[in-house]
C-alpha cells in the first residue's frame, strides 16, 4: 500500500478522535465553560449534525476540485477549527467550531475514499479502504482514551491541540504525495442517483442505522459521568475504560466484516436483540464497577458489529447510487449520533439520573427492532388486486408457476 494511504488514515484517526473524544471530557468542558452537562454533550450532537449536512453536500461539491486541493482545503479547515476551539472561552464559538470541523471532516472523507481507491490497483480497493477507515476504529481504541488522559493532565483544551498537531503530518503528506489531478465535474447522474435513494429497502436500512447509532452515542457520550458518579470508577481509570470500549468496537467491526456479506440477517437480528438486553442490563447494574467495565467492552463490540453491518447493507441497497449512497449512509448514522446525545441529555436534565441515557439507548434499539419487524411484514405481504367480478387475486407467482399467455 502506498505510504500516503497510511498518512490519510492518520488524518482519519485525528478526525475520529475529535468526533468521539468528548465522551471523556464533558464534565471538564461543562465546568470550564459554565454550562450544563447536557450542553457540553450537545457538542457531540453539533459535530454529528455537521456530518449529516456535510456528507452528501461535500460529496457533490468536492467533485469540482482536484483531489489534492480538496483534501488540503478540508484538512486545513478541520485543523484550524480545533485551534480556535482550543483557544476560545466562549461556548457559542466552541459549538461553531464543532460544526465547521464536522463539515470539513465529511468533505475530507468523501474525497479521501476516492483518492485511496484511485492510488491502488483495481483489485486492491478493499484493502485501501480498510487502511483509510481503520483510522476511525483506532480512534476509539487509542485516540479517545488518549484525549481523556490529556484532559486529566492538562485540561480538555490539550485534547483539541493534540488533534490539530496529529493532523499536521497528513497536511504535509497530501501536499507532497497526492497527484494534482484535473478537477472533476459534477456527476451527470446525480439526479437519477437521488431518485434511486428513495428505495424503501434503503430508507428502512438508513433508519435502522440512525436508531442503532443513536443508542450507541447516547450512552457513550455520557459514559464518563456514569462511570465516575454512579459506578465509582476513579478518574485515573477512565481512559482505560474508554480504551476497553474502543477495543470492543475494533473486535465488533472485525468480526462483522467476516460475516456481514454471508449471513447479514442472523447477525443483525441476534446482535440487535443482544443490544436491547445488554443496554437494559447495563442500566440495572451500572452501580457496580465490574458491571460497568464489562458492559463497556460488550456494548462496544455489539454496537459496532450491528452498526457496521447496517452500513454494508445500506451500500448494497444503494447500488444504483454509487456516488451518494455512502454519503447518505454517513448522514443517517450521524443523525443518530446527533439525536442520541440530545435525548440522553434531556433525560439527565429531567432529573432521571446519570444512568437514564442507558434506558434511552435501550428504547432506541427497541424502536429499531419494531421498525425492522414492521418492514419485514410489509415486504412479505403479497401484491393483490381485486378483479371486477371476483375475490382478490394473488399476483405473486408461486413455486413452479409458469406464465401462460391468454388465448385470443
Short mmCIF file of C-alpha atoms in Angstrom, two decimals:
data_model
loop_
_atom_site.label_atom_id
_atom_site.label_comp_id
_atom_site.label_asym_id
_atom_site.label_seq_id
_atom_site.Cartn_x
_atom_site.Cartn_y
_atom_site.Cartn_z
CA UNK A 1 0.00 0.00 0.00
CA UNK A 2 1.32 3.50 -0.82
CA UNK A 3 2.57 5.37 2.24
CA UNK A 4 0.20 8.25 1.53
CA UNK A 5 -2.73 5.96 2.37
CA UNK A 6 -1.43 5.48 5.89
CA UNK A 7 -1.00 9.24 6.28
CA UNK A 8 -4.55 9.75 5.04
CA UNK A 9 -5.54 7.16 7.65
CA UNK A 10 -3.69 9.28 10.22
CA UNK A 11 -5.92 12.22 9.31
CA UNK A 12 -8.99 10.00 9.64
CA UNK A 13 -7.66 8.89 13.04
CA UNK A 14 -7.48 12.54 14.14
CA UNK A 15 -10.99 13.19 12.85
CA UNK A 16 -12.40 10.09 14.53
CA UNK A 17 -10.71 11.09 17.77
CA UNK A 18 -12.30 14.53 17.54
CA UNK A 19 -15.75 13.07 16.99
CA UNK A 20 -15.60 10.64 19.91
CA UNK A 21 -13.23 12.23 22.43
CA UNK A 22 -15.78 14.45 24.18
CA UNK A 23 -17.20 11.39 25.93
CA UNK A 24 -14.26 11.65 28.34
CA UNK A 25 -14.26 15.45 28.58
CA UNK A 26 -17.87 16.57 29.02
CA UNK A 27 -17.62 17.24 32.76
CA UNK A 28 -14.47 19.35 32.41
CA UNK A 29 -15.91 21.31 29.48
CA UNK A 30 -19.16 21.92 31.35
CA UNK A 31 -17.28 23.22 34.40
CA UNK A 32 -14.85 25.37 32.41
CA UNK A 33 -17.49 26.88 30.14
CA UNK A 34 -20.02 27.18 32.99
CA UNK A 35 -22.71 25.29 31.08
CA UNK A 36 -24.82 22.25 31.92
CA UNK A 37 -23.67 18.70 31.31
CA UNK A 38 -26.26 18.32 28.55
CA UNK A 39 -24.96 21.49 26.86
CA UNK A 40 -21.45 20.01 26.87
CA UNK A 41 -22.90 16.79 25.45
CA UNK A 42 -24.55 18.84 22.70
CA UNK A 43 -21.06 19.49 21.31
CA UNK A 44 -21.08 15.86 20.15
CA UNK A 45 -24.51 16.38 18.61
CA UNK A 46 -23.24 19.51 16.84
CA UNK A 47 -20.38 17.54 15.28
CA UNK A 48 -22.78 14.83 14.16
CA UNK A 49 -25.16 17.45 12.72
CA UNK A 50 -22.31 18.91 10.70
CA UNK A 51 -21.52 15.44 9.37
CA UNK A 52 -25.18 14.96 8.41
CA UNK A 53 -25.21 18.13 6.33
CA UNK A 54 -21.66 17.81 5.07
CA UNK A 55 -21.65 14.19 3.92
CA UNK A 56 -23.98 14.50 0.91
CA UNK A 57 -23.23 18.17 0.24
CA UNK A 58 -19.45 17.86 0.17
CA UNK A 59 -19.62 14.60 -1.77
CA UNK A 60 -21.04 16.57 -4.69
CA UNK A 61 -19.29 19.92 -4.31
CA UNK A 62 -15.81 18.44 -3.91
CA UNK A 63 -16.03 16.80 -7.34
CA UNK A 64 -15.42 20.22 -8.89
CA UNK A 65 -11.92 20.47 -7.34
CA UNK A 66 -8.74 18.49 -7.81
CA UNK A 67 -8.38 15.84 -5.15
CA UNK A 68 -5.23 17.37 -3.70
CA UNK A 69 -6.83 20.80 -3.44
CA UNK A 70 -9.99 19.40 -1.87
CA UNK A 71 -8.11 17.25 0.66
CA UNK A 72 -5.87 20.14 1.69
CA UNK A 73 -8.77 22.59 1.98
CA UNK A 74 -10.86 20.25 4.13
CA UNK A 75 -7.99 19.12 6.36
CA UNK A 76 -6.66 22.65 6.96
CA UNK A 77 -10.18 23.84 7.80
CA UNK A 78 -10.52 20.92 10.23
CA UNK A 79 -7.16 21.74 11.83
CA UNK A 80 -7.93 25.45 12.23
CA UNK A 81 -11.34 24.70 13.74
CA UNK A 82 -9.59 22.78 16.53
CA UNK A 83 -7.05 25.55 17.09
CA UNK A 84 -9.89 28.03 17.53
CA UNK A 85 -11.73 25.57 19.78
CA UNK A 86 -8.67 25.17 21.96
CA UNK A 87 -8.28 28.95 22.34
CA UNK A 88 -11.85 30.14 22.79
CA UNK A 89 -13.53 30.92 26.09
CA UNK A 90 -16.98 31.15 24.51
CA UNK A 91 -19.30 28.16 24.44
CA UNK A 92 -21.00 29.52 21.32
CA UNK A 93 -17.70 29.74 19.44
CA UNK A 94 -16.74 26.24 20.60
CA UNK A 95 -20.10 24.95 19.33
CA UNK A 96 -19.49 26.64 15.97
CA UNK A 97 -16.03 25.08 15.65
CA UNK A 98 -17.58 21.64 16.14
CA UNK A 99 -19.93 22.22 13.21
CA UNK A 100 -17.16 23.61 10.97
CA UNK A 101 -14.85 20.74 11.90
CA UNK A 102 -17.57 18.23 11.08
CA UNK A 103 -18.28 19.78 7.67
CA UNK A 104 -14.57 19.61 6.87
CA UNK A 105 -14.41 16.02 8.16
CA UNK A 106 -17.30 14.96 5.93
CA UNK A 107 -15.71 16.55 2.87
CA UNK A 108 -12.31 15.03 3.61
CA UNK A 109 -13.75 11.52 3.97
CA UNK A 110 -15.64 11.79 0.68
CA UNK A 111 -12.52 12.78 -1.25
CA UNK A 112 -10.11 10.55 0.68
CA UNK A 113 -12.12 7.42 -0.18
CA UNK A 114 -11.97 8.26 -3.88
CA UNK A 115 -8.26 9.11 -3.62
CA UNK A 116 -7.38 5.93 -1.74
CA UNK A 117 -9.06 3.62 -4.24
CA UNK A 118 -7.54 5.59 -7.13
CA UNK A 119 -3.97 5.15 -5.91
CA UNK A 120 -4.01 1.33 -5.91
CA UNK A 121 -4.69 -1.47 -8.36
CA UNK A 122 -8.35 -2.17 -9.19
CA UNK A 123 -8.29 -5.41 -7.18
CA UNK A 124 -6.85 -3.70 -4.06
CA UNK A 125 -9.63 -1.20 -3.37
CA UNK A 126 -10.91 -3.14 -0.38
CA UNK A 127 -7.53 -3.08 1.32
CA UNK A 128 -7.08 0.61 0.55
CA UNK A 129 -10.46 1.43 2.06
CA UNK A 130 -9.72 -0.66 5.17
CA UNK A 131 -6.42 1.19 5.71
CA UNK A 132 -8.23 4.50 5.49
CA UNK A 133 -11.23 3.68 7.66
CA UNK A 134 -9.06 1.79 10.13
CA UNK A 135 -8.22 5.23 11.50
CA UNK A 136 -11.75 5.57 12.90
CA UNK A 137 -11.55 2.31 14.83
CA UNK A 138 -8.09 3.17 16.13
CA UNK A 139 -9.52 6.46 17.33
CA UNK A 140 -11.84 4.51 19.62
CA UNK A 141 -9.01 2.28 20.85
CA UNK A 142 -6.30 4.90 21.42
CA UNK A 143 -7.40 8.39 20.45
CA UNK A 144 -10.41 8.73 22.74
CA UNK A 145 -8.75 7.40 25.92
CA UNK A 146 -5.65 9.39 24.97
CA UNK A 147 -7.77 12.53 24.76
CA UNK A 148 -9.29 11.76 28.15
CA UNK A 149 -5.81 11.29 29.64
CA UNK A 150 -4.62 14.60 28.18
CA UNK A 151 -7.74 16.24 29.58
CA UNK A 152 -6.95 14.92 33.05
CA UNK A 153 -3.31 16.01 32.90
CA UNK A 154 -3.53 19.41 31.20
CA UNK A 155 -7.22 20.18 30.72
CA UNK A 156 -9.68 19.49 27.92
CA UNK A 157 -8.06 22.05 25.60
CA UNK A 158 -4.95 19.85 25.39
CA UNK A 159 -7.03 17.22 23.58
CA UNK A 160 -8.05 19.80 20.94
CA UNK A 161 -4.40 20.84 20.47
CA UNK A 162 -3.42 17.18 20.09
CA UNK A 163 -5.96 16.63 17.30
CA UNK A 164 -4.62 19.69 15.46
CA UNK A 165 -1.00 18.52 15.83
CA UNK A 166 -1.75 14.97 14.67
CA UNK A 167 -3.35 16.44 11.52
CA UNK A 168 -0.18 18.34 10.51
CA UNK A 169 1.81 15.38 9.07
CA UNK A 170 -1.15 14.48 6.87
CA UNK A 171 -1.28 18.06 5.51
CA UNK A 172 2.38 17.83 4.51
CA UNK A 173 1.93 14.35 3.03
CA UNK A 174 -1.07 15.37 0.95
CA UNK A 175 0.73 18.44 -0.41
CA UNK A 176 3.74 16.32 -1.43
CA UNK A 177 2.24 12.95 -2.40
CA UNK A 178 -1.30 13.28 -3.74
CA UNK A 179 -1.29 13.91 -7.52
CA UNK A 180 -2.62 17.29 -8.64
CA UNK A 181 -5.15 15.74 -10.98
CA UNK A 182 -7.59 17.79 -13.02
CA UNK A 183 -10.82 18.86 -11.36
CA UNK A 184 -13.75 16.55 -11.60
CA UNK A 185 -17.09 17.57 -12.96
CA UNK A 186 -20.46 17.44 -11.27
CA UNK A 187 -21.82 13.92 -11.56
CA UNK A 188 -24.06 13.62 -14.55
CA UNK A 189 -26.27 11.05 -12.82
CA UNK A 190 -26.64 12.87 -9.52
CA UNK A 191 -30.35 13.48 -10.09
CA UNK A 192 -31.01 9.87 -11.02
CA UNK A 193 -28.99 8.73 -8.01
CA UNK A 194 -31.19 10.83 -5.74
CA UNK A 195 -34.16 9.01 -7.25
CA UNK A 196 -32.52 5.66 -6.53
CA UNK A 197 -32.09 6.65 -2.89
CA UNK A 198 -35.88 6.57 -2.50
CA UNK A 199 -35.79 2.78 -2.43
CA UNK A 200 -37.91 1.57 0.53
CA UNK A 201 -35.29 -1.03 1.41
CA UNK A 202 -32.59 1.62 1.58
CA UNK A 203 -34.76 4.04 3.56
CA UNK A 204 -35.52 1.38 6.17
CA UNK A 205 -31.85 0.39 6.43
CA UNK A 206 -30.81 4.02 6.93
CA UNK A 207 -33.48 4.48 9.60
CA UNK A 208 -32.28 1.38 11.44
CA UNK A 209 -28.73 2.67 11.27
CA UNK A 210 -29.75 6.03 12.71
CA UNK A 211 -31.57 4.36 15.62
CA UNK A 212 -28.77 1.93 16.48
CA UNK A 213 -26.08 4.60 16.21
CA UNK A 214 -28.24 6.96 18.25
CA UNK A 215 -28.31 4.36 21.01
CA UNK A 216 -24.52 3.99 20.85
CA UNK A 217 -23.81 7.71 21.06
CA UNK A 218 -26.49 8.34 23.66
CA UNK A 219 -24.76 6.05 26.15
CA UNK A 220 -21.17 6.65 25.02
CA UNK A 221 -21.40 10.45 25.32
CA UNK A 222 -22.34 10.21 28.99
CA UNK A 223 -20.15 7.22 29.86
CA UNK A 224 -17.76 9.42 31.84
CA UNK A 225 -20.28 10.82 34.38
CA UNK A 226 -21.99 7.41 34.58
CA UNK A 227 -18.69 5.65 35.35
CA UNK A 228 -17.34 8.21 37.82
CA UNK A 229 -20.57 9.24 39.61
CA UNK A 230 -22.61 6.04 39.55
CA UNK A 231 -20.17 3.14 39.22
CA UNK A 232 -17.45 4.75 41.31
CA UNK A 233 -14.72 4.36 38.68
CA UNK A 234 -11.79 6.60 39.59
CA UNK A 235 -10.69 9.34 37.20
CA UNK A 236 -7.36 7.60 36.72
CA UNK A 237 -9.12 4.51 35.36
CA UNK A 238 -11.41 6.38 32.94
CA UNK A 239 -9.00 6.32 29.94
CA UNK A 240 -8.72 2.56 30.36
CA UNK A 241 -12.50 2.20 30.40
CA UNK A 242 -12.78 4.20 27.18
CA UNK A 243 -9.99 2.13 25.63
CA UNK A 244 -11.94 -1.00 26.55
CA UNK A 245 -14.97 0.34 24.69
CA UNK A 246 -12.69 1.09 21.73
CA UNK A 247 -11.21 -2.41 21.82
CA UNK A 248 -14.73 -3.81 21.74
CA UNK A 249 -15.56 -1.63 18.73
CA UNK A 250 -12.46 -2.90 16.91
CA UNK A 251 -13.45 -6.52 17.57
CA UNK A 252 -17.04 -5.82 16.55
CA UNK A 253 -16.03 -4.29 13.21
CA UNK A 254 -13.53 -7.09 12.55
CA UNK A 255 -15.94 -9.93 13.31
CA UNK A 256 -18.88 -8.39 11.48
CA UNK A 257 -16.68 -7.75 8.45
CA UNK A 258 -16.22 -11.51 8.12
CA UNK A 259 -19.93 -12.29 8.48
CA UNK A 260 -21.84 -9.32 7.05
CA UNK A 261 -21.55 -10.42 3.41
CA UNK A 262 -22.52 -14.05 4.02
CA UNK A 263 -25.07 -14.04 6.86
CA UNK A 264 -26.19 -10.44 7.50
CA UNK A 265 -29.72 -11.19 8.69
CA UNK A 266 -28.81 -13.56 11.57
CA UNK A 267 -26.08 -11.14 12.62
CA UNK A 268 -28.45 -8.16 12.64
CA UNK A 269 -31.29 -9.94 14.43
CA UNK A 270 -29.14 -11.63 17.08
CA UNK A 271 -26.96 -8.55 17.54
CA UNK A 272 -29.91 -6.18 17.94
CA UNK A 273 -31.68 -8.44 20.44
CA UNK A 274 -28.42 -8.73 22.39
CA UNK A 275 -28.02 -4.94 22.30
CA UNK A 276 -31.50 -4.40 23.72
CA UNK A 277 -30.93 -6.90 26.52
CA UNK A 278 -27.47 -5.58 27.32
CA UNK A 279 -28.43 -1.88 27.43
CA UNK A 280 -31.22 -2.79 29.85
CA UNK A 281 -28.94 -4.96 31.98
CA UNK A 282 -26.30 -2.21 31.98
CA UNK A 283 -28.85 0.30 33.28
CA UNK A 284 -29.89 -2.06 36.07
CA UNK A 285 -26.34 -2.86 37.21
CA UNK A 286 -24.48 0.39 36.48
CA UNK A 287 -23.79 0.99 40.17
CA UNK A 288 -21.36 -1.93 40.15
CA UNK A 289 -17.88 -1.15 38.87
CA UNK A 290 -17.32 -4.63 37.46
CA UNK A 291 -20.59 -4.49 35.51
CA UNK A 292 -19.75 -1.09 34.04
CA UNK A 293 -16.32 -2.33 32.93
CA UNK A 294 -17.77 -5.48 31.38
CA UNK A 295 -20.62 -3.71 29.58
CA UNK A 296 -18.28 -1.02 28.21
CA UNK A 297 -16.49 -3.77 26.30
CA UNK A 298 -19.60 -5.79 25.40
CA UNK A 299 -21.58 -2.81 24.14
CA UNK A 300 -18.65 -1.50 22.14
CA UNK A 301 -18.47 -4.88 20.41
CA UNK A 302 -22.21 -5.28 19.78
CA UNK A 303 -22.85 -1.67 18.77
CA UNK A 304 -20.13 -1.55 16.14
CA UNK A 305 -20.86 -5.07 14.87
CA UNK A 306 -24.50 -4.18 14.21
CA UNK A 307 -23.72 -0.65 13.04
CA UNK A 308 -21.03 -1.64 10.54
CA UNK A 309 -23.26 -4.40 9.15
CA UNK A 310 -26.05 -1.88 8.60
CA UNK A 311 -23.61 0.36 6.73
CA UNK A 312 -22.73 -2.57 4.47
CA UNK A 313 -26.42 -3.35 3.85
CA UNK A 314 -27.08 0.30 3.03
CA UNK A 315 -24.33 0.24 0.41
CA UNK A 316 -25.76 -2.97 -1.07
CA UNK A 317 -29.20 -1.34 -1.22
CA UNK A 318 -27.74 1.77 -2.90
CA UNK A 319 -26.01 0.07 -5.82
CA UNK A 320 -27.88 2.37 -8.23
CA UNK A 321 -26.47 5.40 -6.39
CA UNK A 322 -22.70 4.79 -6.16
CA UNK A 323 -21.78 8.45 -5.65
CA UNK A 324 -24.31 9.40 -2.99
CA UNK A 325 -25.14 6.07 -1.35
CA UNK A 326 -22.18 6.13 1.04
CA UNK A 327 -22.72 9.82 1.76
CA UNK A 328 -26.34 9.25 2.75
CA UNK A 329 -25.36 6.28 4.90
CA UNK A 330 -22.87 8.53 6.69
CA UNK A 331 -25.54 11.19 7.09
CA UNK A 332 -28.09 8.75 8.51
CA UNK A 333 -25.67 7.36 11.06
CA UNK A 334 -24.73 10.86 12.14
CA UNK A 335 -28.38 11.78 12.56
CA UNK A 336 -28.34 9.08 15.21
CA UNK A 337 -25.11 10.49 16.64
CA UNK A 338 -26.82 13.89 16.92
CA UNK A 339 -30.17 12.72 18.31
CA UNK A 340 -28.72 10.20 20.78
CA UNK A 341 -26.71 12.63 22.94
CA UNK A 342 -29.54 15.17 22.78
CA UNK A 343 -32.05 12.60 24.05
CA UNK A 344 -29.67 11.40 26.76
CA UNK A 345 -29.06 14.98 27.88
CA UNK A 346 -32.79 15.69 28.07
CA UNK A 347 -33.22 12.60 30.28
CA UNK A 348 -30.47 13.79 32.63
CA UNK A 349 -31.90 17.33 32.74
CA UNK A 350 -35.31 15.86 33.61
CA UNK A 351 -33.78 14.51 36.82
CA UNK A 352 -33.80 10.85 35.77
CA UNK A 353 -30.19 10.31 36.78
CA UNK A 354 -26.92 9.55 35.03
CA UNK A 355 -27.97 6.02 34.09
CA UNK A 356 -31.04 7.29 32.21
CA UNK A 357 -29.14 7.54 28.88
CA UNK A 358 -28.78 3.75 29.05
CA UNK A 359 -32.55 3.38 29.16
CA UNK A 360 -32.85 5.80 26.25
CA UNK A 361 -30.37 3.63 24.33
CA UNK A 362 -32.47 0.54 25.07
CA UNK A 363 -35.57 2.37 23.83
CA UNK A 364 -33.86 3.37 20.56
CA UNK A 365 -32.80 -0.23 19.88
CA UNK A 366 -36.33 -1.42 20.69
CA UNK A 367 -37.67 1.08 18.12
CA UNK A 368 -35.17 -0.28 15.59
CA UNK A 369 -36.38 -3.84 16.18
CA UNK A 370 -40.03 -2.80 15.83
CA UNK A 371 -39.22 -0.88 12.65
CA UNK A 372 -37.39 -3.86 11.16
CA UNK A 373 -40.23 -6.20 12.12
CA UNK A 374 -42.86 -3.93 10.57
CA UNK A 375 -40.83 -3.55 7.38
CA UNK A 376 -40.39 -7.32 7.12
CA UNK A 377 -44.15 -7.87 7.45
CA UNK A 378 -44.88 -5.30 4.73
CA UNK A 379 -42.24 -6.80 2.44
CA UNK A 380 -43.74 -10.30 2.79
CA UNK A 381 -47.29 -9.18 2.09
CA UNK A 382 -48.15 -10.36 -1.46
CA UNK A 383 -49.35 -7.87 -4.04
CA UNK A 384 -53.09 -8.25 -4.55
CA UNK A 385 -55.66 -6.78 -6.90
CA UNK A 386 -59.43 -7.14 -6.87
CA UNK A 387 -60.90 -8.23 -10.24
CA UNK A 388 -64.22 -6.70 -11.18
CA UNK A 389 -66.17 -9.95 -10.76
CA UNK A 390 -64.29 -11.98 -8.21
CA UNK A 391 -62.34 -12.14 -4.95
CA UNK A 392 -58.83 -10.66 -4.55
CA UNK A 393 -56.29 -12.40 -6.74
CA UNK A 394 -52.77 -13.06 -5.52
CA UNK A 395 -50.36 -11.97 -8.28
CA UNK A 396 -47.25 -13.32 -6.61
CA UNK A 397 -46.02 -16.38 -8.59
CA UNK A 398 -45.72 -19.48 -6.51
CA UNK A 399 -43.16 -22.28 -6.82
CA UNK A 400 -43.27 -23.91 -10.20
CA UNK A 401 -45.56 -21.26 -11.63
CA UNK A 402 -45.32 -20.79 -15.37
CA UNK A 403 -46.72 -17.73 -17.02
CA UNK A 404 -49.24 -18.72 -19.77
CA UNK A 405 -50.33 -16.06 -22.28
CA UNK A 406 -54.09 -15.56 -22.61
CA UNK A 407 -55.89 -17.14 -25.52
CA UNK A 408 -57.06 -14.78 -28.25
#
